mmCIF file of C-alpha atoms in Angstrom:
data_model
loop_
_atom_site.group_PDB
_atom_site.id
_atom_site.type_symbol
_atom_site.label_atom_id
_atom_site.label_comp_id
_atom_site.label_asym_id
_atom_site.label_seq_id
_atom_site.Cartn_x
_atom_site.Cartn_y
_atom_site.Cartn_z
ATOM 1 C CA UNK J 745 0.000 0.000 0.000
ATOM 2 C CA UNK J 746 2.812 2.404 0.943
ATOM 3 C CA UNK J 747 4.626 1.512 -2.290
ATOM 4 C CA UNK J 748 1.492 2.341 -4.315
ATOM 5 C CA UNK J 749 1.181 5.731 -2.639
ATOM 6 C CA UNK J 750 4.856 6.490 -3.272
ATOM 7 C CA UNK J 751 4.556 5.475 -6.935
ATOM 8 C CA UNK J 752 1.451 7.633 -7.298
ATOM 9 C CA UNK J 753 3.279 10.619 -5.799
ATOM 10 C CA UNK J 754 6.242 10.086 -8.130
ATOM 11 C CA UNK J 755 3.945 9.889 -11.159
ATOM 12 C CA UNK J 756 2.087 13.032 -10.111
ATOM 13 C CA UNK J 757 5.367 14.902 -9.663
ATOM 14 C CA UNK J 758 6.500 13.744 -13.104
ATOM 15 C CA UNK J 759 3.239 14.930 -14.679
ATOM 16 C CA UNK J 760 3.463 18.274 -12.863
ATOM 17 C CA UNK J 761 7.000 18.880 -14.132
ATOM 18 C CA UNK J 762 6.169 17.853 -17.711
ATOM 19 C CA UNK J 763 3.025 19.993 -17.797
ATOM 20 C CA UNK J 764 4.896 22.996 -16.403
ATOM 21 C CA UNK J 765 7.682 22.461 -18.951
ATOM 22 C CA UNK J 766 5.093 22.719 -21.733
ATOM 23 C CA UNK J 767 3.045 25.563 -20.272
ATOM 24 C CA UNK J 768 5.840 27.993 -19.384
ATOM 25 C CA UNK J 769 7.162 28.338 -22.981
ATOM 26 C CA UNK J 770 3.574 28.686 -24.241
ATOM 27 C CA UNK J 771 2.885 31.516 -21.799
ATOM 28 C CA UNK J 772 6.117 33.281 -22.797
ATOM 29 C CA UNK J 773 5.265 32.952 -26.498
ATOM 30 C CA UNK J 774 1.777 34.394 -26.038
ATOM 31 C CA UNK J 775 2.956 37.204 -23.765
ATOM 32 C CA UNK J 776 5.866 38.348 -25.928
ATOM 33 C CA UNK J 777 5.292 37.292 -29.528
ATOM 34 C CA UNK J 778 1.658 36.544 -30.431
ATOM 35 C CA UNK J 779 -0.178 39.281 -32.411
ATOM 36 C CA UNK J 780 -3.301 40.760 -30.846
ATOM 37 C CA UNK J 781 -5.772 38.935 -33.113
ATOM 38 C CA UNK J 782 -4.383 35.531 -32.151
ATOM 39 C CA UNK J 783 -4.176 36.643 -28.544
ATOM 40 C CA UNK J 784 -7.932 37.350 -28.601
ATOM 41 C CA UNK J 785 -8.554 33.860 -30.004
ATOM 42 C CA UNK J 786 -6.420 32.301 -27.253
ATOM 43 C CA UNK J 787 -8.213 34.350 -24.588
ATOM 44 C CA UNK J 788 -11.606 33.192 -25.851
ATOM 45 C CA UNK J 789 -10.432 29.567 -25.830
ATOM 46 C CA UNK J 790 -9.287 30.099 -22.253
ATOM 47 C CA UNK J 791 -12.713 31.496 -21.399
ATOM 48 C CA UNK J 792 -14.444 28.500 -22.968
ATOM 49 C CA UNK J 793 -12.266 26.058 -21.011
ATOM 50 C CA UNK J 794 -12.677 27.782 -17.660
ATOM 51 C CA UNK J 795 -16.415 28.282 -18.169
ATOM 52 C CA UNK J 796 -16.820 24.594 -19.035
ATOM 53 C CA UNK J 797 -15.011 23.610 -15.835
ATOM 54 C CA UNK J 798 -17.123 26.045 -13.832
ATOM 55 C CA UNK J 799 -20.246 24.300 -15.118
ATOM 56 C CA UNK J 800 -18.855 21.036 -13.773
ATOM 57 C CA UNK J 801 -18.143 22.570 -10.361
ATOM 58 C CA UNK J 802 -21.662 23.936 -9.992
ATOM 59 C CA UNK J 803 -23.384 20.729 -11.070
ATOM 60 C CA UNK J 804 -24.541 21.650 -14.582
ATOM 61 C CA UNK J 805 -24.285 18.178 -16.097
ATOM 62 C CA UNK J 806 -26.152 18.651 -19.401
ATOM 63 C CA UNK J 807 -23.618 19.101 -22.206
ATOM 64 C CA UNK J 808 -26.173 21.054 -24.239
ATOM 65 C CA UNK J 809 -26.744 23.570 -21.425
ATOM 66 C CA UNK J 810 -23.013 23.758 -20.783
ATOM 67 C CA UNK J 811 -22.325 24.614 -24.426
ATOM 68 C CA UNK J 812 -25.122 27.186 -24.367
ATOM 69 C CA UNK J 813 -23.713 28.811 -21.222
ATOM 70 C CA UNK J 814 -20.178 28.849 -22.612
ATOM 71 C CA UNK J 815 -21.389 30.398 -25.883
ATOM 72 C CA UNK J 816 -23.412 33.083 -24.087
ATOM 73 C CA UNK J 817 -20.447 33.864 -21.847
ATOM 74 C CA UNK J 818 -18.178 34.276 -24.866
ATOM 75 C CA UNK J 819 -20.623 36.702 -26.496
ATOM 76 C CA UNK J 820 -21.076 38.644 -23.255
ATOM 77 C CA UNK J 821 -17.313 38.912 -22.756
ATOM 78 C CA UNK J 822 -16.672 40.398 -26.194
ATOM 79 C CA UNK J 823 -19.759 42.627 -25.965
ATOM 80 C CA UNK J 824 -18.666 43.968 -22.581
ATOM 81 C CA UNK J 825 -15.140 44.595 -23.860
ATOM 82 C CA UNK J 826 -16.193 46.556 -26.929
ATOM 83 C CA UNK J 827 -19.399 48.236 -25.690
ATOM 84 C CA UNK J 828 -18.842 49.059 -22.009
ATOM 85 C CA UNK J 829 -16.239 51.306 -20.370
ATOM 86 C CA UNK J 830 -13.571 48.913 -19.132
ATOM 87 C CA UNK J 831 -13.247 50.877 -15.899
ATOM 88 C CA UNK J 832 -16.843 49.914 -15.059
ATOM 89 C CA UNK J 833 -16.076 46.227 -15.640
ATOM 90 C CA UNK J 834 -12.983 46.369 -13.443
ATOM 91 C CA UNK J 835 -14.700 48.323 -10.655
ATOM 92 C CA UNK J 836 -17.526 45.764 -10.653
ATOM 93 C CA UNK J 837 -14.914 43.023 -10.399
ATOM 94 C CA UNK J 838 -13.339 44.819 -7.429
ATOM 95 C CA UNK J 839 -16.743 44.946 -5.731
ATOM 96 C CA UNK J 840 -17.373 41.278 -6.505
ATOM 97 C CA UNK J 841 -14.105 40.106 -4.961
ATOM 98 C CA UNK J 842 -14.665 42.301 -1.894
ATOM 99 C CA UNK J 843 -17.993 40.513 -1.448
ATOM 100 C CA UNK J 844 -16.126 37.253 -2.021
ATOM 101 C CA UNK J 845 -13.905 37.997 0.972
ATOM 102 C CA UNK J 846 -17.027 38.555 3.090
ATOM 103 C CA UNK J 847 -18.315 35.208 1.821
ATOM 104 C CA UNK J 848 -15.089 33.548 2.966
ATOM 105 C CA UNK J 849 -15.408 35.115 6.403
ATOM 106 C CA UNK J 850 -18.893 33.628 6.809
ATOM 107 C CA UNK J 851 -18.155 30.214 5.248
ATOM 108 C CA UNK J 852 -19.876 27.699 5.280
ATOM 109 C CA UNK J 853 -23.004 29.803 5.794
ATOM 110 C CA UNK J 854 -24.905 30.109 2.550
ATOM 111 C CA UNK J 855 -24.219 26.558 1.409
ATOM 112 C CA UNK J 856 -27.914 25.697 1.336
ATOM 113 C CA UNK J 857 -28.677 28.721 -0.870
ATOM 114 C CA UNK J 858 -25.706 27.876 -3.095
ATOM 115 C CA UNK J 859 -26.803 24.277 -3.576
ATOM 116 C CA UNK J 860 -30.400 25.189 -4.414
ATOM 117 C CA UNK J 861 -29.971 28.045 -6.897
ATOM 118 C CA UNK J 862 -28.204 27.152 -10.130
ATOM 119 C CA UNK J 863 -28.985 30.554 -11.657
ATOM 120 C CA UNK J 864 -26.962 32.251 -8.915
ATOM 121 C CA UNK J 865 -23.936 30.043 -9.586
ATOM 122 C CA UNK J 866 -24.159 30.756 -13.318
ATOM 123 C CA UNK J 867 -24.147 34.504 -12.625
ATOM 124 C CA UNK J 868 -21.169 34.139 -10.277
ATOM 125 C CA UNK J 869 -19.248 32.366 -13.032
ATOM 126 C CA UNK J 870 -19.999 35.185 -15.466
ATOM 127 C CA UNK J 871 -19.036 37.956 -13.028
ATOM 128 C CA UNK J 872 -15.845 36.082 -12.221
ATOM 129 C CA UNK J 873 -14.664 35.176 -15.737
ATOM 130 C CA UNK J 874 -15.767 38.096 -17.935
ATOM 131 C CA UNK J 875 -13.576 40.733 -16.201
ATOM 132 C CA UNK J 876 -10.654 38.292 -16.217
ATOM 133 C CA UNK J 877 -10.714 37.860 -19.996
ATOM 134 C CA UNK J 878 -11.400 41.558 -20.596
ATOM 135 C CA UNK J 879 -8.425 42.383 -18.363
ATOM 136 C CA UNK J 880 -6.228 40.092 -20.476
ATOM 137 C CA UNK J 881 -7.272 41.927 -23.641
ATOM 138 C CA UNK J 882 -6.861 45.346 -22.013
ATOM 139 C CA UNK J 883 -3.336 44.659 -20.745
ATOM 140 C CA UNK J 884 -2.257 43.226 -24.110
ATOM 141 C CA UNK J 885 -2.955 46.626 -25.706
ATOM 142 C CA UNK J 886 -0.930 48.598 -23.161
ATOM 143 C CA UNK J 887 2.526 49.936 -23.823
ATOM 144 C CA UNK J 888 5.081 47.485 -22.383
ATOM 145 C CA UNK J 889 2.323 44.862 -22.108
ATOM 146 C CA UNK J 890 4.826 42.002 -21.819
ATOM 147 C CA UNK J 891 6.392 43.673 -18.777
ATOM 148 C CA UNK J 892 2.999 44.083 -17.114
ATOM 149 C CA UNK J 893 2.052 40.474 -17.821
ATOM 150 C CA UNK J 894 5.317 39.185 -16.409
ATOM 151 C CA UNK J 895 4.905 41.403 -13.343
ATOM 152 C CA UNK J 896 1.439 40.131 -12.432
ATOM 153 C CA UNK J 897 2.311 36.509 -13.234
ATOM 154 C CA UNK J 898 5.427 36.615 -11.057
ATOM 155 C CA UNK J 899 3.570 38.473 -8.294
ATOM 156 C CA UNK J 900 0.895 35.785 -8.155
ATOM 157 C CA UNK J 901 3.523 33.037 -8.280
ATOM 158 C CA UNK J 902 5.500 34.772 -5.510
ATOM 159 C CA UNK J 903 2.378 35.119 -3.367
ATOM 160 C CA UNK J 904 1.705 31.393 -3.677
ATOM 161 C CA UNK J 905 5.336 30.312 -3.224
ATOM 162 C CA UNK J 906 6.023 32.717 -0.370
ATOM 163 C CA UNK J 907 2.846 31.624 1.395
ATOM 164 C CA UNK J 908 3.793 27.963 1.062
ATOM 165 C CA UNK J 909 7.323 28.230 2.434
ATOM 166 C CA UNK J 910 6.697 30.838 5.130
ATOM 167 C CA UNK J 911 3.568 28.998 6.226
ATOM 168 C CA UNK J 912 5.497 25.751 6.419
ATOM 169 C CA UNK J 913 8.291 27.393 8.425
ATOM 170 C CA UNK J 914 6.437 29.802 10.703
ATOM 171 C CA UNK J 915 2.732 29.073 10.219
ATOM 172 C CA UNK J 916 0.785 28.909 13.482
ATOM 173 C CA UNK J 917 -2.360 31.001 13.068
ATOM 174 C CA UNK J 918 -4.867 29.590 10.594
ATOM 175 C CA UNK J 919 -6.175 32.022 7.992
ATOM 176 C CA UNK J 920 -9.616 30.549 7.221
ATOM 177 C CA UNK J 921 -9.407 26.946 8.469
ATOM 178 C CA UNK J 922 -12.962 26.033 7.469
ATOM 179 C CA UNK J 923 -12.027 26.683 3.819
ATOM 180 C CA UNK J 924 -8.344 25.716 3.657
ATOM 181 C CA UNK J 925 -6.902 24.152 6.829
ATOM 182 C CA UNK J 926 -3.291 24.484 5.650
ATOM 183 C CA UNK J 927 -3.244 28.219 4.906
ATOM 184 C CA UNK J 928 -1.964 30.502 7.678
ATOM 185 C CA UNK J 929 -1.694 34.217 8.355
ATOM 186 C CA UNK J 930 2.072 33.881 8.454
ATOM 187 C CA UNK J 931 1.886 32.339 4.987
ATOM 188 C CA UNK J 932 -0.159 35.302 3.755
ATOM 189 C CA UNK J 933 2.423 37.738 5.121
ATOM 190 C CA UNK J 934 5.249 35.739 3.557
ATOM 191 C CA UNK J 935 3.472 35.772 0.205
ATOM 192 C CA UNK J 936 3.024 39.540 0.368
ATOM 193 C CA UNK J 937 6.694 40.055 1.274
ATOM 194 C CA UNK J 938 7.951 37.905 -1.612
ATOM 195 C CA UNK J 939 5.556 39.682 -3.989
ATOM 196 C CA UNK J 940 6.935 43.017 -2.783
ATOM 197 C CA UNK J 941 10.423 41.796 -3.652
ATOM 198 C CA UNK J 942 9.170 40.980 -7.159
ATOM 199 C CA UNK J 943 7.746 44.508 -7.433
ATOM 200 C CA UNK J 944 11.057 45.971 -6.245
ATOM 201 C CA UNK J 945 12.915 43.886 -8.829
ATOM 202 C CA UNK J 946 10.704 45.208 -11.645
ATOM 203 C CA UNK J 947 11.027 48.775 -10.365
ATOM 204 C CA UNK J 948 14.821 48.546 -10.502
ATOM 205 C CA UNK J 949 14.844 46.643 -13.800
ATOM 206 C CA UNK J 950 12.443 48.893 -15.723
ATOM 207 C CA UNK J 951 13.182 52.225 -13.987
ATOM 208 C CA UNK J 952 9.558 53.108 -14.695
ATOM 209 C CA UNK J 953 8.539 56.152 -12.585
ATOM 210 C CA UNK J 954 5.115 54.604 -11.992
ATOM 211 C CA UNK J 955 6.731 52.480 -9.268
ATOM 212 C CA UNK J 956 7.368 55.689 -7.308
ATOM 213 C CA UNK J 957 3.609 56.210 -7.023
ATOM 214 C CA UNK J 958 2.528 54.950 -3.583
ATOM 215 C CA UNK J 959 -1.053 54.421 -4.762
ATOM 216 C CA UNK J 960 0.167 52.208 -7.596
ATOM 217 C CA UNK J 961 2.139 50.095 -5.110
ATOM 218 C CA UNK J 962 -0.887 49.782 -2.829
ATOM 219 C CA UNK J 963 -2.892 48.681 -5.856
ATOM 220 C CA UNK J 964 -0.337 45.938 -6.508
ATOM 221 C CA UNK J 965 -0.497 44.803 -2.878
ATOM 222 C CA UNK J 966 -4.278 44.663 -3.229
ATOM 223 C CA UNK J 967 -3.783 42.389 -6.253
ATOM 224 C CA UNK J 968 -1.819 39.976 -4.060
ATOM 225 C CA UNK J 969 -4.556 39.944 -1.412
ATOM 226 C CA UNK J 970 -7.214 39.240 -4.026
ATOM 227 C CA UNK J 971 -5.033 36.512 -5.535
ATOM 228 C CA UNK J 972 -5.144 34.736 -2.173
ATOM 229 C CA UNK J 973 -8.904 35.348 -1.986
ATOM 230 C CA UNK J 974 -9.402 33.847 -5.453
ATOM 231 C CA UNK J 975 -7.574 30.700 -4.425
ATOM 232 C CA UNK J 976 -9.635 30.405 -1.241
ATOM 233 C CA UNK J 977 -12.946 31.034 -2.985
ATOM 234 C CA UNK J 978 -12.274 28.284 -5.512
ATOM 235 C CA UNK J 979 -11.383 25.998 -2.594
ATOM 236 C CA UNK J 980 -14.730 26.856 -0.982
ATOM 237 C CA UNK J 981 -16.621 26.113 -4.202
ATOM 238 C CA UNK J 982 -14.813 22.772 -4.526
ATOM 239 C CA UNK J 983 -15.803 21.971 -0.947
ATOM 240 C CA UNK J 984 -19.421 22.686 -1.842
ATOM 241 C CA UNK J 985 -19.050 20.426 -4.893
ATOM 242 C CA UNK J 986 -17.106 17.802 -2.898
ATOM 243 C CA UNK J 987 -14.345 17.543 -5.508
ATOM 244 C CA UNK J 988 -10.555 17.828 -5.306
ATOM 245 C CA UNK J 989 -9.892 19.438 -8.701
ATOM 246 C CA UNK J 990 -11.935 21.524 -11.116
ATOM 247 C CA UNK J 991 -10.856 19.300 -14.014
ATOM 248 C CA UNK J 992 -8.052 17.124 -15.363
ATOM 249 C CA UNK J 993 -6.934 18.947 -18.499
ATOM 250 C CA UNK J 994 -3.511 19.694 -16.963
ATOM 251 C CA UNK J 995 -1.908 16.404 -15.846
ATOM 252 C CA UNK J 996 -0.557 16.714 -12.332
ATOM 253 C CA UNK J 997 -2.108 20.155 -11.885
ATOM 254 C CA UNK J 998 -5.841 19.499 -12.169
ATOM 255 C CA UNK J 999 -7.992 21.860 -14.198
ATOM 256 C CA UNK J 1000 -7.608 25.338 -15.638
ATOM 257 C CA UNK J 1001 -9.433 26.876 -12.689
ATOM 258 C CA UNK J 1002 -7.068 25.138 -10.281
ATOM 259 C CA UNK J 1003 -4.106 26.893 -11.920
ATOM 260 C CA UNK J 1004 -5.799 30.213 -12.669
ATOM 261 C CA UNK J 1005 -7.966 30.832 -9.588
ATOM 262 C CA UNK J 1006 -5.557 33.395 -8.100
ATOM 263 C CA UNK J 1007 -4.971 35.124 -11.431
ATOM 264 C CA UNK J 1008 -8.703 35.290 -12.204
ATOM 265 C CA UNK J 1009 -9.162 37.404 -9.083
ATOM 266 C CA UNK J 1010 -5.966 39.454 -9.320
ATOM 267 C CA UNK J 1011 -5.859 40.351 -13.020
ATOM 268 C CA UNK J 1012 -8.929 42.658 -13.187
ATOM 269 C CA UNK J 1013 -7.637 44.539 -10.121
ATOM 270 C CA UNK J 1014 -4.220 44.788 -11.765
ATOM 271 C CA UNK J 1015 -5.844 46.107 -14.958
ATOM 272 C CA UNK J 1016 -7.785 48.664 -12.900
ATOM 273 C CA UNK J 1017 -4.549 49.743 -11.199
ATOM 274 C CA UNK J 1018 -2.899 50.224 -14.597
ATOM 275 C CA UNK J 1019 -5.931 52.103 -15.890
ATOM 276 C CA UNK J 1020 -5.874 54.474 -12.909
ATOM 277 C CA UNK J 1021 -2.150 55.167 -12.662
ATOM 278 C CA UNK J 1022 -0.405 54.174 -15.885
#
C-alpha cells in the first residue's frame, strides 16, 4: 500500500513537471510574440475552457446547457469589452471580490442557498470570468504589455510560493481553516513580502517612474490579497461540490481553474490599477 502511494506521488510529480515544462514556454510565447488577433482567439479559448469547468463545479451536467452557457459567456465577454467602459467592468470586479472575501469570512453559511440556486452560480461564473478575460485583452494593448504580464504573473507566483514556504516554516495562526486548513496568516504575510520583492525587482529593472507612485504600489499589494482570496474562494466552491480538482486537463495540476484561480481574481484589479495610474 505504501509503495502504491509512493509510486502515485512520483507519477504526479513527473506529470506536474512535464506539464509545467510545456506551459511555461507557451505563456512566454503568447505574452511576448503573439499578435493581438491571435491573442484574442487564445483568450476566448481560455474562457471556454474555464467556463466549461465552472459548469462542472456547480453541477450543470447537461452538455447542451453547458455549451449554451459557454457560448453566451463568450458573447457577453466580447460585448462587454467593446461596448462598455472597461473601468466599469474592473470596478464591478473589485466589488465582486470584496464581497467574495465577506463570503469567505462567513463560510460555510450560505451553502444551502448555493446548492439550491443554479442561476446564482451561473451569474457568479460570469461575473468572475468576464472581467478576467477583458483584463487580459486590455493589458495586451498597453505599452510594455509584456512587462505588465510578467509582473502580475510573477507576483501571483510569488504570493503562492512565499505563502507555502513561510507557512510551512512559521505558520501557526490559521487564515480561514474552514475553507483551507493548511493556509496561515504567516503564509499570507510571507506571500506579500515575496511579492513586494518581485515589485522591487521590476522597479529597478524597468526604472519606470510609476513604481514611485505609492497608490500604484498599494494597488499591486491589493492584487496579491485578491489573488489569495481567489484561491480560497475556488477551494470553498470545490468543498461545496465535494471535488478535489476543477478538471483534469492539466496532468498533475488538475484543471484550468485550479491553476488560474488566483490570477482570475488578481488580473482585473491589476488592470484597474494600470488604468488608474499608468
